[in-house]
Amino acid sequence: GDIIRSQGRTIHQSDIVNFAGFTGDYSEIHVDEEFCKDTPFGKPIAHGMLGLSVATGLAILTGVLEGTIIAFTGIKNWEFKRPVFPGDTIYVELKVISKEEAKLKGNIKAGTVTVEASVLKGGGKGKICQSGQFDFLVKFKDS
């Protein structure tokens, strides 16, 4: 397994505000700068699920699944290890860890692919913010 690295995406305060509006999660830790001064982080942090949502998009943007993906079927063992702050640029690293054939209706040859996924921030090696596994149902490419 090769490691595939996505492009980066900077998380902006506007992303956090929009995500709060979309989900209804206006928890103080995300939107209240005064409240956050007395937290271990010292400032607002992005929603964990915002990071996960952006990560799935970045995974798709790698192009590895282009023309083959049928469905995103699962998330396993997902952990939130470090906060993502407004201004942080995150990227995703993916490594295929298993492939399993699936039986679908018709003549579609498909299978489940499980990838180890890490959301990182910072340049170089980066620091892991989130990690776990993604499962995708994919069409097999003709050989």
GROMACS .gro file of N, CA and C in nm:
model
  429
    1GLY      N    1   0.066  -0.118   0.000
    1GLY     CA    2   0.000   0.000   0.000
    1GLY      C    3   0.072   0.130   0.000
    2ASP      N    4   0.057   0.195  -0.112
    2ASP     CA    5   0.107   0.332  -0.124
    2ASP      C    6   0.020   0.426  -0.042
    3ILE      N    7   0.081   0.534   0.005
    3ILE     CA    8   0.005   0.639   0.073
    3ILE      C    9  -0.027   0.747  -0.028
    4ILE      N   10  -0.154   0.780  -0.036
    4ILE     CA   11  -0.201   0.885  -0.126
    4ILE      C   12  -0.230   1.008  -0.042
    5ARG      N   13  -0.175   1.121  -0.083
    5ARG     CA   14  -0.194   1.245  -0.007
    5ARG      C   15  -0.279   1.341  -0.089
    6SER      N   16  -0.379   1.398  -0.025
    6SER     CA   17  -0.469   1.492  -0.092
    6SER      C   18  -0.407   1.631  -0.098
    7GLN      N   19  -0.473   1.716  -0.170
    7GLN     CA   20  -0.440   1.858  -0.164
    7GLN      C   21  -0.482   1.911  -0.027
    8GLY      N   22  -0.436   2.028   0.008
    8GLY     CA   23  -0.474   2.088   0.135
    8GLY      C   24  -0.598   2.175   0.122
    9ARG      N   25  -0.662   2.198   0.235
    9ARG     CA   26  -0.774   2.291   0.240
    9ARG      C   27  -0.767   2.365   0.373
   10THR      N   28  -0.767   2.498   0.365
   10THR     CA   29  -0.763   2.580   0.485
   10THR      C   30  -0.904   2.592   0.542
   11ILE      N   31  -0.915   2.570   0.673
   11ILE     CA   32  -1.042   2.584   0.742
   11ILE      C   33  -1.053   2.728   0.791
   12HIS      N   34  -1.158   2.796   0.749
   12HIS     CA   35  -1.179   2.937   0.784
   12HIS      C   36  -1.288   2.950   0.890
   13GLN      N   37  -1.287   3.062   0.959
   13GLN     CA   38  -1.392   3.090   1.057
   13GLN      C   39  -1.530   3.082   0.990
   14SER      N   40  -1.537   3.126   0.865
   14SER     CA   41  -1.666   3.120   0.794
   14SER      C   42  -1.712   2.975   0.775
   15ASP      N   43  -1.619   2.881   0.758
   15ASP     CA   44  -1.656   2.739   0.748
   15ASP      C   45  -1.722   2.694   0.878
   16ILE      N   46  -1.664   2.736   0.990
   16ILE     CA   47  -1.716   2.696   1.121
   16ILE      C   48  -1.855   2.755   1.144
   17VAL      N   49  -1.872   2.882   1.110
   17VAL     CA   50  -2.003   2.947   1.125
   17VAL      C   51  -2.106   2.881   1.035
   18ASN      N   52  -2.069   2.855   0.910
   18ASN     CA   53  -2.162   2.789   0.818
   18ASN      C   54  -2.197   2.648   0.864
   19PHE      N   55  -2.098   2.574   0.915
   19PHE     CA   56  -2.124   2.439   0.964
   19PHE      C   57  -2.216   2.443   1.085
   20ALA      N   58  -2.194   2.539   1.174
   20ALA     CA   59  -2.282   2.555   1.290
   20ALA      C   60  -2.426   2.582   1.244
   21GLY      N   61  -2.441   2.668   1.144
   21GLY     CA   62  -2.575   2.698   1.092
   21GLY      C   63  -2.638   2.579   1.025
   22PHE      N   64  -2.560   2.505   0.951
   22PHE     CA   65  -2.611   2.389   0.878
   22PHE      C   66  -2.654   2.279   0.974
   23THR      N   67  -2.574   2.255   1.080
   23THR     CA   68  -2.601   2.144   1.171
   23THR      C   69  -2.682   2.184   1.294
   24GLY      N   70  -2.683   2.314   1.325
   24GLY     CA   71  -2.749   2.359   1.447
   24GLY      C   72  -2.659   2.347   1.570
   25ASP      N   73  -2.532   2.311   1.550
   25ASP     CA   74  -2.439   2.295   1.662
   25ASP      C   75  -2.365   2.426   1.686
   26TYR      N   76  -2.423   2.507   1.773
   26TYR     CA   77  -2.362   2.635   1.810
   26TYR      C   78  -2.291   2.625   1.946
   27SER      N   79  -2.234   2.509   1.976
   27SER     CA   80  -2.162   2.492   2.103
   27SER      C   81  -2.058   2.602   2.119
   28GLU      N   82  -2.046   2.651   2.243
   28GLU     CA   83  -1.957   2.763   2.271
   28GLU      C   84  -1.813   2.737   2.227
   29ILE      N   85  -1.769   2.613   2.235
   29ILE     CA   86  -1.631   2.579   2.201
   29ILE      C   87  -1.599   2.609   2.054
   30HIS      N   88  -1.704   2.624   1.973
   30HIS     CA   89  -1.685   2.651   1.830
   30HIS      C   90  -1.707   2.797   1.793
   31VAL      N   91  -1.790   2.868   1.869
   31VAL     CA   92  -1.833   3.000   1.821
   31VAL      C   93  -1.814   3.115   1.920
   32ASP      N   94  -1.771   3.088   2.042
   32ASP     CA   95  -1.763   3.194   2.143
   32ASP      C   96  -1.618   3.216   2.187
   33GLU      N   97  -1.557   3.322   2.133
   33GLU     CA   98  -1.416   3.348   2.162
   33GLU      C   99  -1.391   3.376   2.310
   34GLU      N  100  -1.480   3.448   2.376
   34GLU     CA  101  -1.463   3.477   2.519
   34GLU      C  102  -1.467   3.349   2.601
   35PHE      N  103  -1.565   3.263   2.574
   35PHE     CA  104  -1.575   3.136   2.644
   35PHE      C  105  -1.448   3.054   2.624
   36CYS      N  106  -1.397   3.053   2.502
   36CYS     CA  107  -1.282   2.967   2.467
   36CYS      C  108  -1.151   3.010   2.532
   37LYS      N  109  -1.143   3.136   2.576
   37LYS     CA  110  -1.020   3.182   2.641
   37LYS      C  111  -0.987   3.100   2.765
   38ASP      N  112  -1.091   3.046   2.830
   38ASP     CA  113  -1.071   2.967   2.952
   38ASP      C  114  -1.073   2.816   2.927
   39THR      N  115  -1.058   2.776   2.802
   39THR     CA  116  -1.054   2.633   2.769
   39THR      C  117  -0.908   2.592   2.745
   40PRO      N  118  -0.881   2.464   2.741
   40PRO     CA  119  -0.743   2.420   2.711
   40PRO      C  120  -0.693   2.467   2.574
   41PHE      N  121  -0.785   2.502   2.484
   41PHE     CA  122  -0.746   2.541   2.348
   41PHE      C  123  -0.719   2.690   2.337
   42GLY      N  124  -0.782   2.771   2.423
   42GLY     CA  125  -0.759   2.914   2.424
   42GLY      C  126  -0.833   2.993   2.318
   43LYS      N  127  -0.892   2.923   2.223
   43LYS     CA  128  -0.966   2.988   2.114
   43LYS      C  129  -1.062   2.886   2.055
   44PRO      N  130  -1.158   2.933   1.973
   44PRO     CA  131  -1.255   2.839   1.914
   44PRO      C  132  -1.186   2.734   1.827
   45ILE      N  133  -1.249   2.617   1.824
   45ILE     CA  134  -1.200   2.507   1.740
   45ILE      C  135  -1.309   2.468   1.641
   46ALA      N  136  -1.268   2.411   1.530
   46ALA     CA  137  -1.363   2.359   1.432
   46ALA      C  138  -1.435   2.238   1.490
   47HIS      N  139  -1.558   2.219   1.449
   47HIS     CA  140  -1.633   2.099   1.485
   47HIS      C  141  -1.555   1.977   1.436
   48GLY      N  142  -1.549   1.873   1.518
   48GLY     CA  143  -1.484   1.750   1.474
   48GLY      C  144  -1.547   1.697   1.347
   49MET      N  145  -1.679   1.705   1.339
   49MET     CA  146  -1.749   1.655   1.221
   49MET      C  147  -1.725   1.742   1.098
   50LEU      N  148  -1.689   1.869   1.117
   50LEU     CA  149  -1.651   1.953   1.004
   50LEU      C  150  -1.521   1.899   0.945
   51GLY      N  151  -1.425   1.867   1.030
   51GLY     CA  152  -1.300   1.809   0.981
   51GLY      C  153  -1.323   1.679   0.908
   52LEU      N  154  -1.409   1.594   0.964
   52LEU     CA  155  -1.441   1.466   0.900
   52LEU      C  156  -1.509   1.488   0.766
   53SER      N  157  -1.601   1.583   0.760
   53SER     CA  158  -1.672   1.611   0.635
   53SER      C  159  -1.577   1.661   0.527
   54VAL      N  160  -1.488   1.752   0.564
   54VAL     CA  161  -1.389   1.802   0.468
   54VAL      C  162  -1.296   1.688   0.426
   55ALA      N  163  -1.262   1.601   0.519
   55ALA     CA  164  -1.173   1.488   0.488
   55ALA      C  165  -1.232   1.397   0.382
   56THR      N  166  -1.363   1.370   0.391
   56THR     CA  167  -1.424   1.282   0.290
   56THR      C  168  -1.418   1.349   0.153
   57GLY      N  169  -1.440   1.479   0.148
   57GLY     CA  170  -1.430   1.551   0.022
   57GLY      C  171  -1.288   1.550  -0.034
   58LEU      N  172  -1.190   1.572   0.053
   58LEU     CA  173  -1.050   1.568   0.009
   58LEU      C  174  -1.012   1.430  -0.042
   59ALA      N  175  -1.065   1.325   0.022
   59ALA     CA  176  -1.039   1.188  -0.024
   59ALA      C  177  -1.091   1.169  -0.166
   60ILE      N  178  -1.211   1.218  -0.192
   60ILE     CA  179  -1.269   1.207  -0.326
   60ILE      C  180  -1.186   1.287  -0.427
   61LEU      N  181  -1.140   1.406  -0.386
   61LEU     CA  182  -1.064   1.491  -0.477
   61LEU      C  183  -0.928   1.434  -0.516
   62THR      N  184  -0.880   1.330  -0.447
   62THR     CA  185  -0.753   1.269  -0.488
   62THR      C  186  -0.766   1.207  -0.627
   63GLY      N  187  -0.889   1.175  -0.668
   63GLY     CA  188  -0.912   1.115  -0.799
   63GLY      C  189  -0.898   0.964  -0.800
   64VAL      N  190  -0.853   0.906  -0.690
   64VAL     CA  191  -0.832   0.761  -0.684
   64VAL      C  192  -0.963   0.685  -0.708
   65LEU      N  193  -1.073   0.740  -0.661
   65LEU     CA  194  -1.202   0.672  -0.673
   65LEU      C  195  -1.283   0.720  -0.794
   66GLU      N  196  -1.226   0.809  -0.872
   66GLU     CA  197  -1.298   0.869  -0.985
   66GLU      C  198  -1.347   0.762  -1.082
   67GLY      N  199  -1.475   0.769  -1.112
   67GLY     CA  200  -1.535   0.677  -1.207
   67GLY      C  201  -1.562   0.539  -1.152
   68THR      N  202  -1.528   0.515  -1.025
   68THR     CA  203  -1.548   0.382  -0.968
   68THR      C  204  -1.638   0.381  -0.845
   69ILE      N  205  -1.647   0.492  -0.775
   69ILE     CA  206  -1.720   0.492  -0.648
   69ILE      C  207  -1.871   0.477  -0.669
   70ILE      N  208  -1.929   0.385  -0.595
   70ILE     CA  209  -2.074   0.366  -0.594
   70ILE      C  210  -2.132   0.428  -0.468
   71ALA      N  211  -2.068   0.404  -0.354
   71ALA     CA  212  -2.119   0.457  -0.227
   71ALA      C  213  -2.009   0.462  -0.122
   72PHE      N  214  -2.024   0.556  -0.033
   72PHE     CA  215  -1.943   0.564   0.088
   72PHE      C  216  -2.021   0.484   0.191
   73THR      N  217  -1.965   0.372   0.239
   73THR     CA  218  -2.047   0.278   0.317
   73THR      C  219  -2.013   0.270   0.466
   74GLY      N  220  -1.904   0.331   0.508
   74GLY     CA  221  -1.877   0.320   0.651
   74GLY      C  222  -1.758   0.398   0.699
   75ILE      N  223  -1.761   0.423   0.830
   75ILE     CA  224  -1.650   0.483   0.902
   75ILE      C  225  -1.627   0.395   1.024
   76LYS      N  226  -1.503   0.356   1.045
   76LYS     CA  227  -1.471   0.271   1.160
   76LYS      C  228  -1.357   0.331   1.241
   77ASN      N  229  -1.366   0.311   1.372
   77ASN     CA  230  -1.256   0.347   1.462
   77ASN      C  231  -1.208   0.491   1.447
   78TRP      N  232  -1.302   0.584   1.423
   78TRP     CA  233  -1.262   0.724   1.400
   78TRP      C  234  -1.228   0.789   1.533
   79GLU      N  235  -1.114   0.855   1.537
   79GLU     CA  236  -1.068   0.922   1.658
   79GLU      C  237  -1.035   1.068   1.628
   80PHE      N  238  -1.066   1.153   1.724
   80PHE     CA  239  -1.036   1.296   1.716
   80PHE      C  240  -0.919   1.321   1.812
   81LYS      N  241  -0.801   1.345   1.755
   81LYS     CA  242  -0.678   1.347   1.834
   81LYS      C  243  -0.628   1.487   1.866
   82ARG      N  244  -0.653   1.583   1.778
   82ARG     CA  245  -0.608   1.722   1.796
   82ARG      C  246  -0.713   1.814   1.739
   83PRO      N  247  -0.724   1.933   1.795
   83PRO     CA  248  -0.821   2.027   1.738
   83PRO      C  249  -0.772   2.086   1.607
   84VAL      N  250  -0.868   2.127   1.526
   84VAL     CA  251  -0.841   2.205   1.406
   84VAL      C  252  -0.890   2.346   1.436
   85PHE      N  253  -0.802   2.443   1.417
   85PHE     CA  254  -0.835   2.583   1.445
   85PHE      C  255  -0.862   2.657   1.314
   86PRO      N  256  -0.939   2.766   1.321
   86PRO     CA  257  -0.952   2.850   1.202
   86PRO      C  258  -0.811   2.890   1.155
   87GLY      N  259  -0.788   2.879   1.026
   87GLY     CA  260  -0.657   2.911   0.969
   87GLY      C  261  -0.569   2.790   0.946
   88ASP      N  262  -0.603   2.676   1.008
   88ASP     CA  263  -0.526   2.553   0.984
   88ASP      C  264  -0.557   2.499   0.845
   89THR      N  265  -0.454   2.452   0.777
   89THR     CA  266  -0.472   2.383   0.650
   89THR      C  267  -0.460   2.234   0.678
   90ILE      N  268  -0.565   2.162   0.640
   90ILE     CA  269  -0.567   2.017   0.662
   90ILE      C  270  -0.555   1.944   0.529
   91TYR      N  271  -0.507   1.823   0.536
   91TYR     CA  272  -0.502   1.735   0.419
   91TYR      C  273  -0.525   1.593   0.469
   92VAL      N  274  -0.545   1.502   0.374
   92VAL     CA  275  -0.577   1.364   0.408
   92VAL      C  276  -0.472   1.273   0.347
   93GLU      N  277  -0.433   1.172   0.424
   93GLU     CA  278  -0.350   1.064   0.371
   93GLU      C  279  -0.432   0.936   0.376
   94LEU      N  280  -0.429   0.861   0.266
   94LEU     CA  281  -0.508   0.739   0.252
   94LEU      C  282  -0.416   0.622   0.217
   95LYS      N  283  -0.448   0.507   0.274
   95LYS     CA  284  -0.375   0.385   0.241
   95LYS      C  285  -0.475   0.271   0.236
   96VAL      N  286  -0.482   0.200   0.123
   96VAL     CA  287  -0.573   0.086   0.111
   96VAL      C  288  -0.525  -0.025   0.202
   97ILE      N  289  -0.617  -0.076   0.286
   97ILE     CA  290  -0.578  -0.186   0.376
   97ILE      C  291  -0.652  -0.315   0.345
   98SER      N  292  -0.764  -0.307   0.271
   98SER     CA  293  -0.830  -0.431   0.231
   98SER      C  294  -0.923  -0.407   0.114
   99LYS      N  295  -0.943  -0.515   0.038
   99LYS     CA  296  -1.037  -0.517  -0.075
   99LYS      C  297  -1.115  -0.647  -0.066
  100GLU      N  298  -1.246  -0.638  -0.084
  100GLU     CA  299  -1.329  -0.757  -0.076
  100GLU      C  300  -1.436  -0.750  -0.184
  101GLU      N  301  -1.451  -0.858  -0.259
  101GLU     CA  302  -1.551  -0.861  -0.365
  101GLU      C  303  -1.692  -0.856  -0.306
  102ALA      N  304  -1.781  -0.786  -0.377
  102ALA     CA  305  -1.921  -0.776  -0.334
  102ALA      C  306  -2.009  -0.825  -0.448
  103LYS      N  307  -2.121  -0.885  -0.415
  103LYS     CA  308  -2.216  -0.931  -0.516
  103LYS      C  309  -2.327  -0.828  -0.528
  104LEU      N  310  -2.340  -0.771  -0.647
  104LEU     CA  311  -2.444  -0.673  -0.674
  104LEU      C  312  -2.536  -0.724  -0.783
  105LYS      N  313  -2.656  -0.666  -0.791
  105LYS     CA  314  -2.750  -0.704  -0.897
  105LYS      C  315  -2.689  -0.670  -1.032
  106GLY      N  316  -2.728  -0.746  -1.131
  106GLY     CA  317  -2.679  -0.721  -1.266
  106GLY      C  318  -2.537  -0.772  -1.284
  107ASN      N  319  -2.471  -0.719  -1.383
  107ASN     CA  320  -2.335  -0.764  -1.415
  107ASN      C  321  -2.229  -0.668  -1.363
  108ILE      N  322  -2.261  -0.595  -1.258
  108ILE     CA  323  -2.164  -0.499  -1.204
  108ILE      C  324  -2.063  -0.574  -1.118
  109LYS      N  325  -1.937  -0.562  -1.155
  109LYS     CA  326  -1.829  -0.619  -1.074
  109LYS      C  327  -1.786  -0.511  -0.976
  110ALA      N  328  -1.801  -0.542  -0.847
  110ALA     CA  329  -1.774  -0.441  -0.746
  110ALA      C  330  -1.716  -0.503  -0.621
  111GLY      N  331  -1.673  -0.417  -0.532
  111GLY     CA  332  -1.620  -0.464  -0.405
  111GLY      C  333  -1.612  -0.352  -0.304
  112THR      N  334  -1.584  -0.392  -0.182
  112THR     CA  335  -1.564  -0.296  -0.075
  112THR      C  336  -1.415  -0.274  -0.057
  113VAL      N  337  -1.377  -0.149  -0.054
  113VAL     CA  338  -1.238  -0.111  -0.030
  113VAL      C  339  -1.234  -0.037   0.103
  114THR      N  340  -1.146  -0.081   0.191
  114THR     CA  341  -1.126  -0.014   0.320
  114THR      C  342  -0.993   0.059   0.316
  115VAL      N  343  -0.995   0.186   0.352
  115VAL     CA  344  -0.872   0.264   0.355
  115VAL      C  345  -0.849   0.318   0.496
  116GLU      N  346  -0.723   0.320   0.534
  116GLU     CA  347  -0.681   0.388   0.656
  116GLU      C  348  -0.672   0.535   0.618
  117ALA      N  349  -0.741   0.621   0.691
  117ALA     CA  350  -0.744   0.763   0.659
  117ALA      C  351  -0.694   0.844   0.777
  118SER      N  352  -0.610   0.942   0.748
  118SER     CA  353  -0.563   1.034   0.851
  118SER      C  354  -0.583   1.177   0.803
  119VAL      N  355  -0.635   1.261   0.891
  119VAL     CA  356  -0.648   1.404   0.865
  119VAL      C  357  -0.531   1.470   0.938
  120LEU      N  358  -0.449   1.541   0.864
  120LEU     CA  359  -0.330   1.603   0.921
  120LEU      C  360  -0.333   1.753   0.899
  121LYS      N  361  -0.255   1.824   0.981
  121LYS     CA  362  -0.237   1.967   0.960
  121LYS      C  363  -0.089   1.998   0.973
  122GLY      N  364  -0.048   2.104   0.908
  122GLY     CA  365   0.093   2.143   0.911
  122GLY      C  366   0.167   2.082   0.794
  123GLY      N  367   0.281   2.140   0.763
  123GLY     CA  368   0.359   2.092   0.650
  123GLY      C  369   0.444   1.971   0.686
  124GLY      N  370   0.522   1.926   0.589
  124GLY     CA  371   0.610   1.812   0.612
  124GLY      C  372   0.534   1.688   0.654
  125LYS      N  373   0.576   1.628   0.764
  125LYS     CA  374   0.508   1.508   0.814
  125LYS      C  375   0.369   1.540   0.865
  126GLY      N  376   0.348   1.659   0.917
  126GLY     CA  377   0.218   1.698   0.967
  126GLY      C  378   0.185   1.632   1.100
  127LYS      N  379   0.083   1.685   1.165
  127LYS     CA  380   0.035   1.630   1.291
  127LYS      C  381  -0.105   1.574   1.269
  128ILE      N  382  -0.127   1.451   1.315
  128ILE     CA  383  -0.256   1.386   1.295
  128ILE      C  384  -0.361   1.450   1.385
  129CYS      N  385  -0.469   1.496   1.324
  129CYS     CA  386  -0.583   1.554   1.396
  129CYS      C  387  -0.694   1.452   1.415
  130GLN      N  388  -0.716   1.371   1.313
  130GLN     CA  389  -0.821   1.270   1.315
  130GLN      C  390  -0.771   1.150   1.236
  131SER      N  391  -0.820   1.032   1.273
  131SER     CA  392  -0.783   0.914   1.194
  131SER      C  393  -0.883   0.802   1.217
  132GLY      N  394  -0.886   0.710   1.123
  132GLY     CA  395  -0.974   0.595   1.130
  132GLY      C  396  -0.977   0.527   0.994
  133GLN      N  397  -1.088   0.461   0.966
  133GLN     CA  398  -1.102   0.389   0.840
  133GLN      C  399  -1.230   0.431   0.768
  134PHE      N  400  -1.218   0.439   0.636
  134PHE     CA  401  -1.333   0.463   0.548
  134PHE      C  402  -1.357   0.336   0.467
  135ASP      N  403  -1.484   0.303   0.446
  135ASP     CA  404  -1.522   0.194   0.356
  135ASP      C  405  -1.596   0.253   0.237
  136PHE      N  406  -1.559   0.207   0.118
  136PHE     CA  407  -1.623   0.250  -0.006
  136PHE      C  408  -1.668   0.127  -0.084
  137LEU      N  409  -1.784   0.136  -0.146
  137LEU     CA  410  -1.828   0.036  -0.243
  137LEU      C  411  -1.787   0.092  -0.379
  138VAL      N  412  -1.707   0.015  -0.452
  138VAL     CA  413  -1.654   0.063  -0.580
  138VAL      C  414  -1.676  -0.039  -0.690
  139LYS      N  415  -1.690   0.014  -0.812
  139LYS     CA  416  -1.692  -0.072  -0.931
  139LYS      C  417  -1.547  -0.106  -0.962
  140PHE      N  418  -1.523  -0.232  -0.997
  140PHE     CA  419  -1.389  -0.270  -1.037
  140PHE      C  420  -1.365  -0.218  -1.178
  141LYS      N  421  -1.245  -0.167  -1.199
  141LYS     CA  422  -1.207  -0.120  -1.333
  141LYS      C  423  -1.179  -0.242  -1.419
  142ASP      N  424  -1.214  -0.230  -1.548
  142ASP     CA  425  -1.181  -0.339  -1.641
  142ASP      C  426  -1.030  -0.344  -1.659
  143SER      N  427  -0.976  -0.464  -1.655
  143SER     CA  428  -0.830  -0.480  -1.667
  143SER      C  429  -0.789  -0.476  -1.811
   0.00000   0.00000   0.00000
